[in-house]
Amino acid sequence: MRPLCLLIRHSNPSILRHVQRRQLLTLAIETSCDDTSVAVLEKHENSSATLHFHSKITSDNRIYGGVHPIASHESHQKTLAFLVDQALHNLPNEKKASAPVADVLFLNGRDGVETRKKPDFVTVTRGPGMRSSLNTGLDTAKGLAVAWQIPLLGVNHMQAHALTPRLVSALNAAVSRSFDTAGNDPAFPFLTLLVSGGHTMLVHSRSLCDHEILADTTDMAVGDMIDKTAREVLPRTYLESASDVMYGKLLESFAFPEEKPLHDYIPPSSFTRQRICRLPDYEWTINPPYCAPGPEGSIKYADAFTFSGIGSSVKSIMSRLPEMDDTGRRELARETMALAFEHLASRVLFALQRPDIQTIQTLVVSGGVASNQFLKTILRENLNAKGYRKIQLVFPPPKFCTDNAVMIAWTGIEMYEARWRTSLEAMAIKKWSIDPKAADGGILGVDGWDSAAVQNQ
């Protein structure tokens, strides 16, 4: 970790003048994995926010059975410029005739020249993610920042997932006209469960840049395991109907085909009990993670998630029973998801027993897997069963659970207001922790930050 004083460079006055503008407009780019996404977000003086533009194109990885780095990179190169062009034409109109020319963009429109408000800064995902994909977005963002002579903000993708509910509160405030908690709901501190195809971690979100990792995966992400389970369990025709490689969504719809499913779920008395098939025609068992923890008990592994054992068991079952009918496959899908989600719930419950966590009132669940309704049921029911009914569960809308540029834009706004900027020399970061105690120093521990705050110290 670099000392903080070495991270800070003096910013020039042209950048500092933007700090005084309470109404902020940013164009944001997200290219950390296989989604190419661009957004235009504006935060108003009352802390509400307006989303002027958001679009996303996902690379077609179906022939690879999962995310393919080269295919994803090529998709970014083909589609990013198109999305940026669309975003420019959705910037707010500049209606003030007296607006300085330096604050206006002149675009060629269908009916002649359009005058649009120039963004106050450009936001982009700097990491973590696939480096080649990140570079496409970062280089584009740098080009825009230089061309428009405005600041650049390269933000942490996982930090953005954690802050997504605060984005949603700001967007909702603009509709409801209720501004009391706009952009600050939930207020720090809160717990964050980040669950996706690339990450699984439980985090104590103390402040904007301080997110202590309480539990992390030791092998694979829960979303990756569920995607692999889907490829094993789903009937071939079901898989072939997929328009992308988000197989977890297909697994959920196959397991619960009803429009509004009743999950009929009862929390277990123990998170170490075996899953045994309840159907007469099939015999199989799946052991939960850490089912034999030893004399110290499961709390010995309170800081660890593991999902590879569940995935291996499913693969073994399907190899032994390849002719399993849809009823059997549906049972296996439900039990696999239940086991994985109970494992997530168990670590949340361990965390809530910590003295420094006991005042927490909110659990944020974000990332692609957060759109799974069965996960929501399992977390709520297990919290209730253990006496945590007052814990508020916050799930962003599904469109903001998966990777998107809107959450990147919001994170950029929060970091901008905290007077952070990114140097044009900044590089993409493949692995970048959000925990300040991590080896890299967390969000603020990497090279490339400029802090405008030092100008006034």
Short mmCIF file of N, CA and C in Angstrom, two decimals, residues 134-293:
data_model
loop_
_atom_site.label_atom_id
_atom_site.label_comp_id
_atom_site.label_asym_id
_atom_site.label_seq_id
_atom_site.Cartn_x
_atom_site.Cartn_y
_atom_site.Cartn_z
N LEU A 134 -11.31 -3.64 -19.82
CA LEU A 134 -11.20 -2.39 -19.08
C LEU A 134 -10.49 -1.31 -19.89
N ASN A 135 -9.43 -1.72 -20.60
CA ASN A 135 -8.64 -0.75 -21.38
C ASN A 135 -9.47 -0.06 -22.45
N THR A 136 -10.39 -0.81 -23.05
CA THR A 136 -11.22 -0.21 -24.09
C THR A 136 -12.03 0.95 -23.53
N GLY A 137 -12.67 0.73 -22.40
CA GLY A 137 -13.46 1.79 -21.78
C GLY A 137 -12.61 2.92 -21.23
N LEU A 138 -11.50 2.56 -20.58
CA LEU A 138 -10.65 3.58 -19.97
C LEU A 138 -10.02 4.49 -21.02
N ASP A 139 -9.53 3.90 -22.11
CA ASP A 139 -8.92 4.73 -23.16
C ASP A 139 -9.94 5.66 -23.81
N THR A 140 -11.15 5.16 -24.01
CA THR A 140 -12.21 6.00 -24.57
C THR A 140 -12.54 7.16 -23.63
N ALA A 141 -12.64 6.85 -22.33
CA ALA A 141 -12.95 7.87 -21.34
C ALA A 141 -11.86 8.93 -21.26
N LYS A 142 -10.61 8.50 -21.34
CA LYS A 142 -9.50 9.46 -21.33
C LYS A 142 -9.58 10.39 -22.54
N GLY A 143 -9.91 9.82 -23.69
CA GLY A 143 -10.03 10.62 -24.90
C GLY A 143 -11.11 11.68 -24.78
N LEU A 144 -12.25 11.30 -24.20
CA LEU A 144 -13.34 12.25 -24.01
C LEU A 144 -12.95 13.34 -23.02
N ALA A 145 -12.28 12.94 -21.93
CA ALA A 145 -11.88 13.91 -20.92
C ALA A 145 -10.90 14.94 -21.49
N VAL A 146 -9.97 14.47 -22.32
CA VAL A 146 -9.01 15.38 -22.94
C VAL A 146 -9.70 16.29 -23.95
N ALA A 147 -10.54 15.68 -24.80
CA ALA A 147 -11.21 16.47 -25.84
C ALA A 147 -12.11 17.55 -25.25
N TRP A 148 -12.79 17.21 -24.16
CA TRP A 148 -13.71 18.16 -23.55
C TRP A 148 -13.05 19.02 -22.47
N GLN A 149 -11.80 18.67 -22.12
CA GLN A 149 -11.06 19.41 -21.08
C GLN A 149 -11.81 19.39 -19.75
N ILE A 150 -12.20 18.19 -19.34
CA ILE A 150 -12.88 17.99 -18.07
C ILE A 150 -12.19 16.86 -17.32
N PRO A 151 -12.45 16.72 -16.00
CA PRO A 151 -11.79 15.68 -15.21
C PRO A 151 -12.24 14.27 -15.59
N LEU A 152 -11.40 13.31 -15.18
CA LEU A 152 -11.67 11.88 -15.36
C LEU A 152 -11.80 11.24 -13.99
N LEU A 153 -12.75 10.31 -13.86
CA LEU A 153 -12.87 9.53 -12.64
C LEU A 153 -12.94 8.05 -12.98
N GLY A 154 -11.89 7.31 -12.60
CA GLY A 154 -11.86 5.87 -12.80
C GLY A 154 -12.23 5.18 -11.50
N VAL A 155 -13.36 4.47 -11.47
CA VAL A 155 -13.90 3.98 -10.20
C VAL A 155 -13.83 2.46 -10.10
N ASN A 156 -14.01 1.98 -8.87
CA ASN A 156 -13.98 0.56 -8.56
C ASN A 156 -15.35 -0.07 -8.82
N HIS A 157 -15.36 -1.11 -9.62
CA HIS A 157 -16.60 -1.76 -10.04
C HIS A 157 -17.38 -2.33 -8.85
N MET A 158 -16.67 -2.93 -7.87
CA MET A 158 -17.35 -3.52 -6.73
C MET A 158 -17.89 -2.45 -5.78
N GLN A 159 -17.17 -1.35 -5.65
CA GLN A 159 -17.67 -0.21 -4.88
C GLN A 159 -18.99 0.27 -5.49
N ALA A 160 -19.06 0.29 -6.81
CA ALA A 160 -20.27 0.74 -7.50
C ALA A 160 -21.45 -0.16 -7.18
N HIS A 161 -21.23 -1.48 -7.15
CA HIS A 161 -22.32 -2.40 -6.78
C HIS A 161 -22.81 -2.09 -5.36
N ALA A 162 -21.88 -1.82 -4.45
CA ALA A 162 -22.26 -1.56 -3.06
C ALA A 162 -23.07 -0.27 -2.93
N LEU A 163 -22.80 0.70 -3.78
CA LEU A 163 -23.48 2.00 -3.70
C LEU A 163 -24.77 2.06 -4.51
N THR A 164 -25.09 0.99 -5.23
CA THR A 164 -26.25 1.01 -6.12
C THR A 164 -27.56 1.40 -5.43
N PRO A 165 -27.84 0.92 -4.20
CA PRO A 165 -29.09 1.36 -3.57
C PRO A 165 -29.16 2.86 -3.32
N ARG A 166 -28.01 3.51 -3.11
CA ARG A 166 -27.99 4.96 -2.93
C ARG A 166 -28.35 5.65 -4.25
N LEU A 167 -27.88 5.08 -5.36
CA LEU A 167 -28.29 5.55 -6.69
C LEU A 167 -29.80 5.44 -6.85
N VAL A 168 -30.34 4.28 -6.49
CA VAL A 168 -31.78 4.05 -6.66
C VAL A 168 -32.59 5.04 -5.82
N SER A 169 -32.11 5.34 -4.61
CA SER A 169 -32.85 6.30 -3.77
C SER A 169 -32.86 7.69 -4.40
N ALA A 170 -31.76 8.04 -5.08
CA ALA A 170 -31.70 9.35 -5.75
C ALA A 170 -32.62 9.39 -6.96
N LEU A 171 -32.66 8.30 -7.73
CA LEU A 171 -33.55 8.23 -8.89
C LEU A 171 -35.01 8.24 -8.46
N ASN A 172 -35.33 7.50 -7.39
CA ASN A 172 -36.71 7.46 -6.91
C ASN A 172 -37.16 8.81 -6.37
N ALA A 173 -36.24 9.55 -5.78
CA ALA A 173 -36.59 10.86 -5.21
C ALA A 173 -37.04 11.83 -6.29
N ALA A 174 -36.45 11.70 -7.47
CA ALA A 174 -36.83 12.59 -8.57
C ALA A 174 -38.26 12.32 -9.02
N VAL A 175 -38.73 11.09 -8.81
CA VAL A 175 -40.10 10.72 -9.20
C VAL A 175 -41.08 11.03 -8.07
N SER A 176 -40.71 10.66 -6.84
CA SER A 176 -41.62 10.82 -5.70
C SER A 176 -41.62 12.23 -5.13
N ARG A 177 -40.61 13.02 -5.51
CA ARG A 177 -40.42 14.39 -4.99
C ARG A 177 -40.17 14.38 -3.48
N SER A 178 -39.62 13.27 -2.98
CA SER A 178 -39.25 13.16 -1.57
C SER A 178 -37.74 13.19 -1.48
N PHE A 179 -37.18 14.25 -0.92
CA PHE A 179 -35.74 14.47 -1.01
C PHE A 179 -35.01 14.29 0.32
N ASP A 180 -35.69 13.82 1.36
CA ASP A 180 -35.07 13.74 2.68
C ASP A 180 -33.86 12.81 2.69
N THR A 181 -33.98 11.65 2.03
CA THR A 181 -32.88 10.67 2.04
C THR A 181 -32.32 10.43 0.65
N ALA A 182 -32.59 11.32 -0.28
CA ALA A 182 -32.14 11.12 -1.66
C ALA A 182 -30.63 10.97 -1.72
N GLY A 183 -30.18 9.88 -2.32
CA GLY A 183 -28.75 9.64 -2.50
C GLY A 183 -28.03 9.23 -1.24
N ASN A 184 -28.75 9.10 -0.13
CA ASN A 184 -28.12 8.76 1.13
C ASN A 184 -28.87 7.64 1.84
N ASP A 185 -29.53 6.81 1.08
CA ASP A 185 -30.31 5.71 1.61
C ASP A 185 -29.90 4.40 0.89
N PRO A 186 -29.25 3.51 1.59
CA PRO A 186 -28.99 3.52 3.03
C PRO A 186 -27.80 4.40 3.41
N ALA A 187 -27.87 4.95 4.61
CA ALA A 187 -26.75 5.71 5.14
C ALA A 187 -25.70 4.74 5.66
N PHE A 188 -24.45 5.15 5.60
CA PHE A 188 -23.39 4.33 6.18
C PHE A 188 -23.52 4.34 7.70
N PRO A 189 -23.16 3.20 8.36
CA PRO A 189 -22.65 1.95 7.79
C PRO A 189 -23.79 0.97 7.48
N PHE A 190 -23.50 0.00 6.61
CA PHE A 190 -24.44 -1.08 6.32
C PHE A 190 -23.64 -2.30 5.86
N LEU A 191 -24.30 -3.45 5.84
CA LEU A 191 -23.69 -4.67 5.31
C LEU A 191 -24.00 -4.77 3.83
N THR A 192 -23.04 -5.29 3.07
CA THR A 192 -23.24 -5.49 1.63
C THR A 192 -22.86 -6.92 1.27
N LEU A 193 -23.78 -7.61 0.64
CA LEU A 193 -23.51 -8.95 0.10
C LEU A 193 -23.39 -8.81 -1.41
N LEU A 194 -22.17 -8.92 -1.92
CA LEU A 194 -21.91 -8.78 -3.35
C LEU A 194 -21.84 -10.16 -3.98
N VAL A 195 -22.81 -10.46 -4.82
CA VAL A 195 -22.92 -11.81 -5.39
C VAL A 195 -23.09 -11.73 -6.90
N SER A 196 -22.12 -12.27 -7.62
CA SER A 196 -22.15 -12.21 -9.08
C SER A 196 -21.43 -13.43 -9.64
N GLY A 197 -21.21 -13.40 -10.95
CA GLY A 197 -20.48 -14.49 -11.60
C GLY A 197 -18.99 -14.44 -11.36
N GLY A 198 -18.50 -13.29 -10.89
CA GLY A 198 -17.07 -13.15 -10.67
C GLY A 198 -16.68 -12.90 -9.23
N HIS A 199 -17.67 -12.57 -8.37
CA HIS A 199 -17.35 -12.21 -7.00
C HIS A 199 -18.41 -12.74 -6.04
N THR A 200 -17.97 -13.09 -4.84
CA THR A 200 -18.88 -13.40 -3.74
C THR A 200 -18.20 -12.92 -2.47
N MET A 201 -18.73 -11.87 -1.88
CA MET A 201 -18.13 -11.35 -0.65
C MET A 201 -19.18 -10.65 0.20
N LEU A 202 -18.95 -10.74 1.50
CA LEU A 202 -19.77 -10.04 2.48
C LEU A 202 -18.93 -8.89 3.01
N VAL A 203 -19.48 -7.69 2.98
CA VAL A 203 -18.70 -6.49 3.24
C VAL A 203 -19.38 -5.61 4.29
N HIS A 204 -18.57 -5.04 5.17
CA HIS A 204 -19.04 -4.02 6.10
C HIS A 204 -18.74 -2.67 5.47
N SER A 205 -19.74 -2.05 4.90
CA SER A 205 -19.57 -0.77 4.21
C SER A 205 -19.67 0.36 5.23
N ARG A 206 -18.50 0.87 5.65
CA ARG A 206 -18.45 1.89 6.70
C ARG A 206 -18.59 3.30 6.14
N SER A 207 -18.01 3.52 4.97
CA SER A 207 -18.05 4.85 4.36
C SER A 207 -17.80 4.69 2.87
N LEU A 208 -17.73 5.80 2.16
CA LEU A 208 -17.61 5.77 0.70
C LEU A 208 -16.46 4.89 0.22
N CYS A 209 -15.31 4.97 0.86
CA CYS A 209 -14.13 4.23 0.40
C CYS A 209 -13.65 3.19 1.40
N ASP A 210 -14.42 2.90 2.41
CA ASP A 210 -14.03 1.94 3.44
C ASP A 210 -15.04 0.81 3.50
N HIS A 211 -14.67 -0.31 2.88
CA HIS A 211 -15.55 -1.47 2.82
C HIS A 211 -14.75 -2.69 3.29
N GLU A 212 -14.93 -3.05 4.57
CA GLU A 212 -14.18 -4.17 5.15
C GLU A 212 -14.78 -5.50 4.67
N ILE A 213 -13.95 -6.36 4.10
CA ILE A 213 -14.41 -7.67 3.64
C ILE A 213 -14.48 -8.62 4.82
N LEU A 214 -15.68 -9.06 5.16
CA LEU A 214 -15.90 -9.96 6.29
C LEU A 214 -15.82 -11.43 5.87
N ALA A 215 -16.21 -11.71 4.64
CA ALA A 215 -16.14 -13.08 4.12
C ALA A 215 -15.95 -13.02 2.62
N ASP A 216 -15.12 -13.92 2.10
CA ASP A 216 -14.82 -13.94 0.66
C ASP A 216 -14.77 -15.39 0.20
N THR A 217 -14.95 -15.61 -1.09
CA THR A 217 -14.91 -16.97 -1.61
C THR A 217 -13.48 -17.50 -1.66
N THR A 218 -13.33 -18.77 -1.35
CA THR A 218 -12.03 -19.41 -1.40
C THR A 218 -11.78 -20.12 -2.71
N ASP A 219 -12.81 -20.25 -3.54
CA ASP A 219 -12.63 -20.96 -4.80
C ASP A 219 -13.34 -20.26 -5.98
N MET A 220 -14.64 -20.36 -6.04
CA MET A 220 -15.39 -19.80 -7.17
C MET A 220 -16.54 -18.94 -6.66
N ALA A 221 -17.02 -18.08 -7.53
CA ALA A 221 -18.15 -17.21 -7.17
C ALA A 221 -19.45 -17.98 -7.23
N VAL A 222 -20.44 -17.57 -6.43
CA VAL A 222 -21.72 -18.25 -6.40
C VAL A 222 -22.40 -18.19 -7.77
N GLY A 223 -22.27 -17.05 -8.46
CA GLY A 223 -22.88 -16.93 -9.78
C GLY A 223 -22.26 -17.87 -10.79
N ASP A 224 -20.96 -18.07 -10.71
CA ASP A 224 -20.26 -18.99 -11.60
C ASP A 224 -20.74 -20.42 -11.35
N MET A 225 -20.87 -20.79 -10.08
CA MET A 225 -21.34 -22.13 -9.74
C MET A 225 -22.76 -22.36 -10.25
N ILE A 226 -23.62 -21.35 -10.09
CA ILE A 226 -25.01 -21.50 -10.54
C ILE A 226 -25.07 -21.60 -12.06
N ASP A 227 -24.26 -20.82 -12.76
CA ASP A 227 -24.22 -20.91 -14.22
C ASP A 227 -23.78 -22.30 -14.68
N LYS A 228 -22.76 -22.84 -14.02
CA LYS A 228 -22.27 -24.18 -14.37
C LYS A 228 -23.30 -25.24 -14.03
N THR A 229 -24.00 -25.06 -12.90
CA THR A 229 -25.09 -25.97 -12.54
C THR A 229 -26.18 -25.96 -13.61
N ALA A 230 -26.51 -24.77 -14.09
CA ALA A 230 -27.53 -24.64 -15.13
C ALA A 230 -27.15 -25.42 -16.38
N ARG A 231 -25.88 -25.37 -16.76
CA ARG A 231 -25.44 -26.08 -17.97
C ARG A 231 -25.50 -27.59 -17.78
N GLU A 232 -25.40 -28.05 -16.54
CA GLU A 232 -25.49 -29.48 -16.25
C GLU A 232 -26.94 -29.95 -16.14
N VAL A 233 -27.77 -29.14 -15.49
CA VAL A 233 -29.11 -29.58 -15.11
C VAL A 233 -30.18 -29.27 -16.15
N LEU A 234 -30.11 -28.13 -16.79
CA LEU A 234 -31.17 -27.72 -17.70
C LEU A 234 -31.27 -28.64 -18.92
N PRO A 235 -32.49 -28.96 -19.34
CA PRO A 235 -32.66 -29.73 -20.58
C PRO A 235 -32.03 -28.98 -21.75
N ARG A 236 -31.55 -29.72 -22.72
CA ARG A 236 -30.84 -29.14 -23.85
C ARG A 236 -31.67 -28.06 -24.56
N THR A 237 -32.96 -28.32 -24.73
CA THR A 237 -33.81 -27.34 -25.43
C THR A 237 -33.90 -26.03 -24.66
N TYR A 238 -33.86 -26.13 -23.33
CA TYR A 238 -33.91 -24.95 -22.49
C TYR A 238 -32.65 -24.11 -22.69
N LEU A 239 -31.51 -24.78 -22.71
CA LEU A 239 -30.25 -24.08 -22.89
C LEU A 239 -30.17 -23.42 -24.26
N GLU A 240 -30.66 -24.12 -25.26
CA GLU A 240 -30.58 -23.59 -26.63
C GLU A 240 -31.48 -22.38 -26.83
N SER A 241 -32.44 -22.19 -25.94
CA SER A 241 -33.34 -21.03 -26.06
C SER A 241 -32.72 -19.76 -25.48
N ALA A 242 -31.56 -19.89 -24.83
CA ALA A 242 -30.93 -18.74 -24.17
C ALA A 242 -30.44 -17.74 -25.20
N SER A 243 -30.64 -16.46 -24.91
CA SER A 243 -30.15 -15.39 -25.78
C SER A 243 -28.78 -14.89 -25.35
N ASP A 244 -28.33 -15.35 -24.17
CA ASP A 244 -27.01 -14.96 -23.67
C ASP A 244 -26.51 -16.08 -22.77
N VAL A 245 -25.42 -15.81 -22.04
CA VAL A 245 -24.86 -16.84 -21.15
C VAL A 245 -25.23 -16.60 -19.69
N MET A 246 -26.32 -15.86 -19.46
CA MET A 246 -26.82 -15.67 -18.10
C MET A 246 -27.69 -16.87 -17.72
N TYR A 247 -27.01 -18.01 -17.59
CA TYR A 247 -27.73 -19.26 -17.38
C TYR A 247 -28.40 -19.33 -16.01
N GLY A 248 -27.91 -18.55 -15.04
CA GLY A 248 -28.52 -18.55 -13.72
C GLY A 248 -29.97 -18.11 -13.76
N LYS A 249 -30.24 -17.13 -14.61
CA LYS A 249 -31.62 -16.65 -14.77
C LYS A 249 -32.51 -17.77 -15.33
N LEU A 250 -31.95 -18.53 -16.27
CA LEU A 250 -32.69 -19.66 -16.84
C LEU A 250 -32.94 -20.74 -15.79
N LEU A 251 -31.94 -20.99 -14.95
CA LEU A 251 -32.09 -22.02 -13.92
C LEU A 251 -33.21 -21.65 -12.96
N GLU A 252 -33.30 -20.38 -12.59
CA GLU A 252 -34.36 -19.95 -11.69
C GLU A 252 -35.73 -20.11 -12.33
N SER A 253 -35.86 -19.71 -13.58
CA SER A 253 -37.16 -19.80 -14.24
C SER A 253 -37.55 -21.26 -14.48
N PHE A 254 -36.58 -22.14 -14.69
CA PHE A 254 -36.86 -23.57 -14.85
C PHE A 254 -37.28 -24.18 -13.52
N ALA A 255 -36.57 -23.82 -12.44
CA ALA A 255 -36.87 -24.38 -11.12
C ALA A 255 -38.21 -23.90 -10.60
N PHE A 256 -38.58 -22.67 -10.93
CA PHE A 256 -39.84 -22.08 -10.46
C PHE A 256 -40.59 -21.51 -11.67
N PRO A 257 -41.26 -22.35 -12.43
CA PRO A 257 -41.88 -21.90 -13.69
C PRO A 257 -43.13 -21.04 -13.51
N GLU A 258 -43.65 -20.99 -12.28
CA GLU A 258 -44.86 -20.20 -12.06
C GLU A 258 -44.55 -18.71 -12.22
N GLU A 259 -45.53 -17.94 -12.64
CA GLU A 259 -45.34 -16.51 -12.84
C GLU A 259 -44.99 -15.81 -11.53
N LYS A 260 -45.68 -16.17 -10.45
CA LYS A 260 -45.37 -15.66 -9.12
C LYS A 260 -45.21 -16.86 -8.20
N PRO A 261 -44.00 -17.45 -8.20
CA PRO A 261 -43.82 -18.71 -7.47
C PRO A 261 -43.92 -18.54 -5.96
N LEU A 262 -44.52 -19.55 -5.31
CA LEU A 262 -44.50 -19.65 -3.86
C LEU A 262 -43.36 -20.61 -3.53
N HIS A 263 -42.31 -20.08 -2.96
CA HIS A 263 -41.10 -20.88 -2.81
C HIS A 263 -41.23 -22.00 -1.78
N ASP A 264 -42.27 -21.92 -0.91
CA ASP A 264 -42.52 -22.99 0.05
C ASP A 264 -41.23 -23.37 0.77
N TYR A 265 -40.59 -22.37 1.33
CA TYR A 265 -39.28 -22.57 1.95
C TYR A 265 -39.36 -22.46 3.46
N ILE A 266 -38.72 -23.42 4.14
CA ILE A 266 -38.62 -23.40 5.60
C ILE A 266 -37.14 -23.39 5.96
N PRO A 267 -36.68 -22.44 6.75
CA PRO A 267 -35.26 -22.38 7.11
C PRO A 267 -34.81 -23.65 7.82
N PRO A 268 -33.60 -24.11 7.58
CA PRO A 268 -33.11 -25.33 8.22
C PRO A 268 -32.73 -25.09 9.68
N SER A 269 -32.78 -26.13 10.47
CA SER A 269 -32.32 -26.01 11.86
C SER A 269 -30.81 -25.94 11.92
N SER A 270 -30.17 -26.48 10.90
CA SER A 270 -28.71 -26.44 10.82
C SER A 270 -28.28 -26.24 9.38
N PHE A 271 -27.24 -25.42 9.16
CA PHE A 271 -26.74 -25.19 7.81
C PHE A 271 -25.77 -26.29 7.35
N THR A 272 -25.57 -27.31 8.19
CA THR A 272 -24.65 -28.39 7.81
C THR A 272 -25.39 -29.69 7.47
N ARG A 273 -26.70 -29.63 7.36
CA ARG A 273 -27.45 -30.86 7.04
C ARG A 273 -27.36 -31.19 5.56
N GLN A 274 -27.32 -32.48 5.24
CA GLN A 274 -27.25 -32.94 3.86
C GLN A 274 -28.54 -32.65 3.11
N ARG A 275 -28.40 -32.48 1.79
CA ARG A 275 -29.58 -32.41 0.93
C ARG A 275 -29.77 -33.79 0.31
N ILE A 276 -30.95 -34.37 0.55
CA ILE A 276 -31.26 -35.71 0.04
C ILE A 276 -32.47 -35.61 -0.88
N CYS A 277 -32.39 -36.25 -2.02
CA CYS A 277 -33.49 -36.19 -2.98
C CYS A 277 -34.77 -36.74 -2.38
N ARG A 278 -35.86 -36.02 -2.57
CA ARG A 278 -37.15 -36.44 -2.00
C ARG A 278 -38.01 -37.19 -3.01
N LEU A 279 -37.49 -37.41 -4.21
CA LEU A 279 -38.25 -38.11 -5.25
C LEU A 279 -37.92 -39.60 -5.22
N PRO A 280 -38.93 -40.47 -5.41
CA PRO A 280 -38.68 -41.93 -5.30
C PRO A 280 -37.81 -42.50 -6.42
N ASP A 281 -37.80 -41.88 -7.58
CA ASP A 281 -37.10 -42.47 -8.72
C ASP A 281 -35.60 -42.14 -8.77
N TYR A 282 -35.17 -41.25 -7.91
CA TYR A 282 -33.76 -40.84 -7.97
C TYR A 282 -33.16 -40.84 -6.57
N GLU A 283 -31.90 -41.21 -6.50
CA GLU A 283 -31.18 -41.18 -5.22
C GLU A 283 -29.93 -40.33 -5.37
N TRP A 284 -29.88 -39.26 -4.62
CA TRP A 284 -28.67 -38.45 -4.59
C TRP A 284 -28.63 -37.62 -3.32
N THR A 285 -27.44 -37.26 -2.93
CA THR A 285 -27.23 -36.38 -1.78
C THR A 285 -26.19 -35.32 -2.15
N ILE A 286 -26.32 -34.16 -1.55
CA ILE A 286 -25.33 -33.09 -1.71
C ILE A 286 -24.96 -32.59 -0.31
N ASN A 287 -23.67 -32.58 -0.04
CA ASN A 287 -23.20 -32.07 1.25
C ASN A 287 -23.04 -30.55 1.19
N PRO A 288 -23.46 -29.86 2.23
CA PRO A 288 -23.27 -28.40 2.26
C PRO A 288 -21.81 -28.07 2.52
N PRO A 289 -21.38 -26.86 2.22
CA PRO A 289 -20.00 -26.46 2.52
C PRO A 289 -19.70 -26.55 4.01
N TYR A 290 -18.50 -27.00 4.32
CA TYR A 290 -18.03 -27.11 5.71
C TYR A 290 -19.01 -27.90 6.57
N CYS A 291 -19.47 -29.04 6.05
CA CYS A 291 -20.46 -29.83 6.78
C CYS A 291 -19.84 -30.58 7.97
N ALA A 292 -18.51 -30.72 7.99
CA ALA A 292 -17.83 -31.34 9.12
C ALA A 292 -16.74 -30.38 9.61
N PRO A 293 -17.12 -29.31 10.28
CA PRO A 293 -16.16 -28.25 10.60
C PRO A 293 -15.20 -28.56 11.74
#
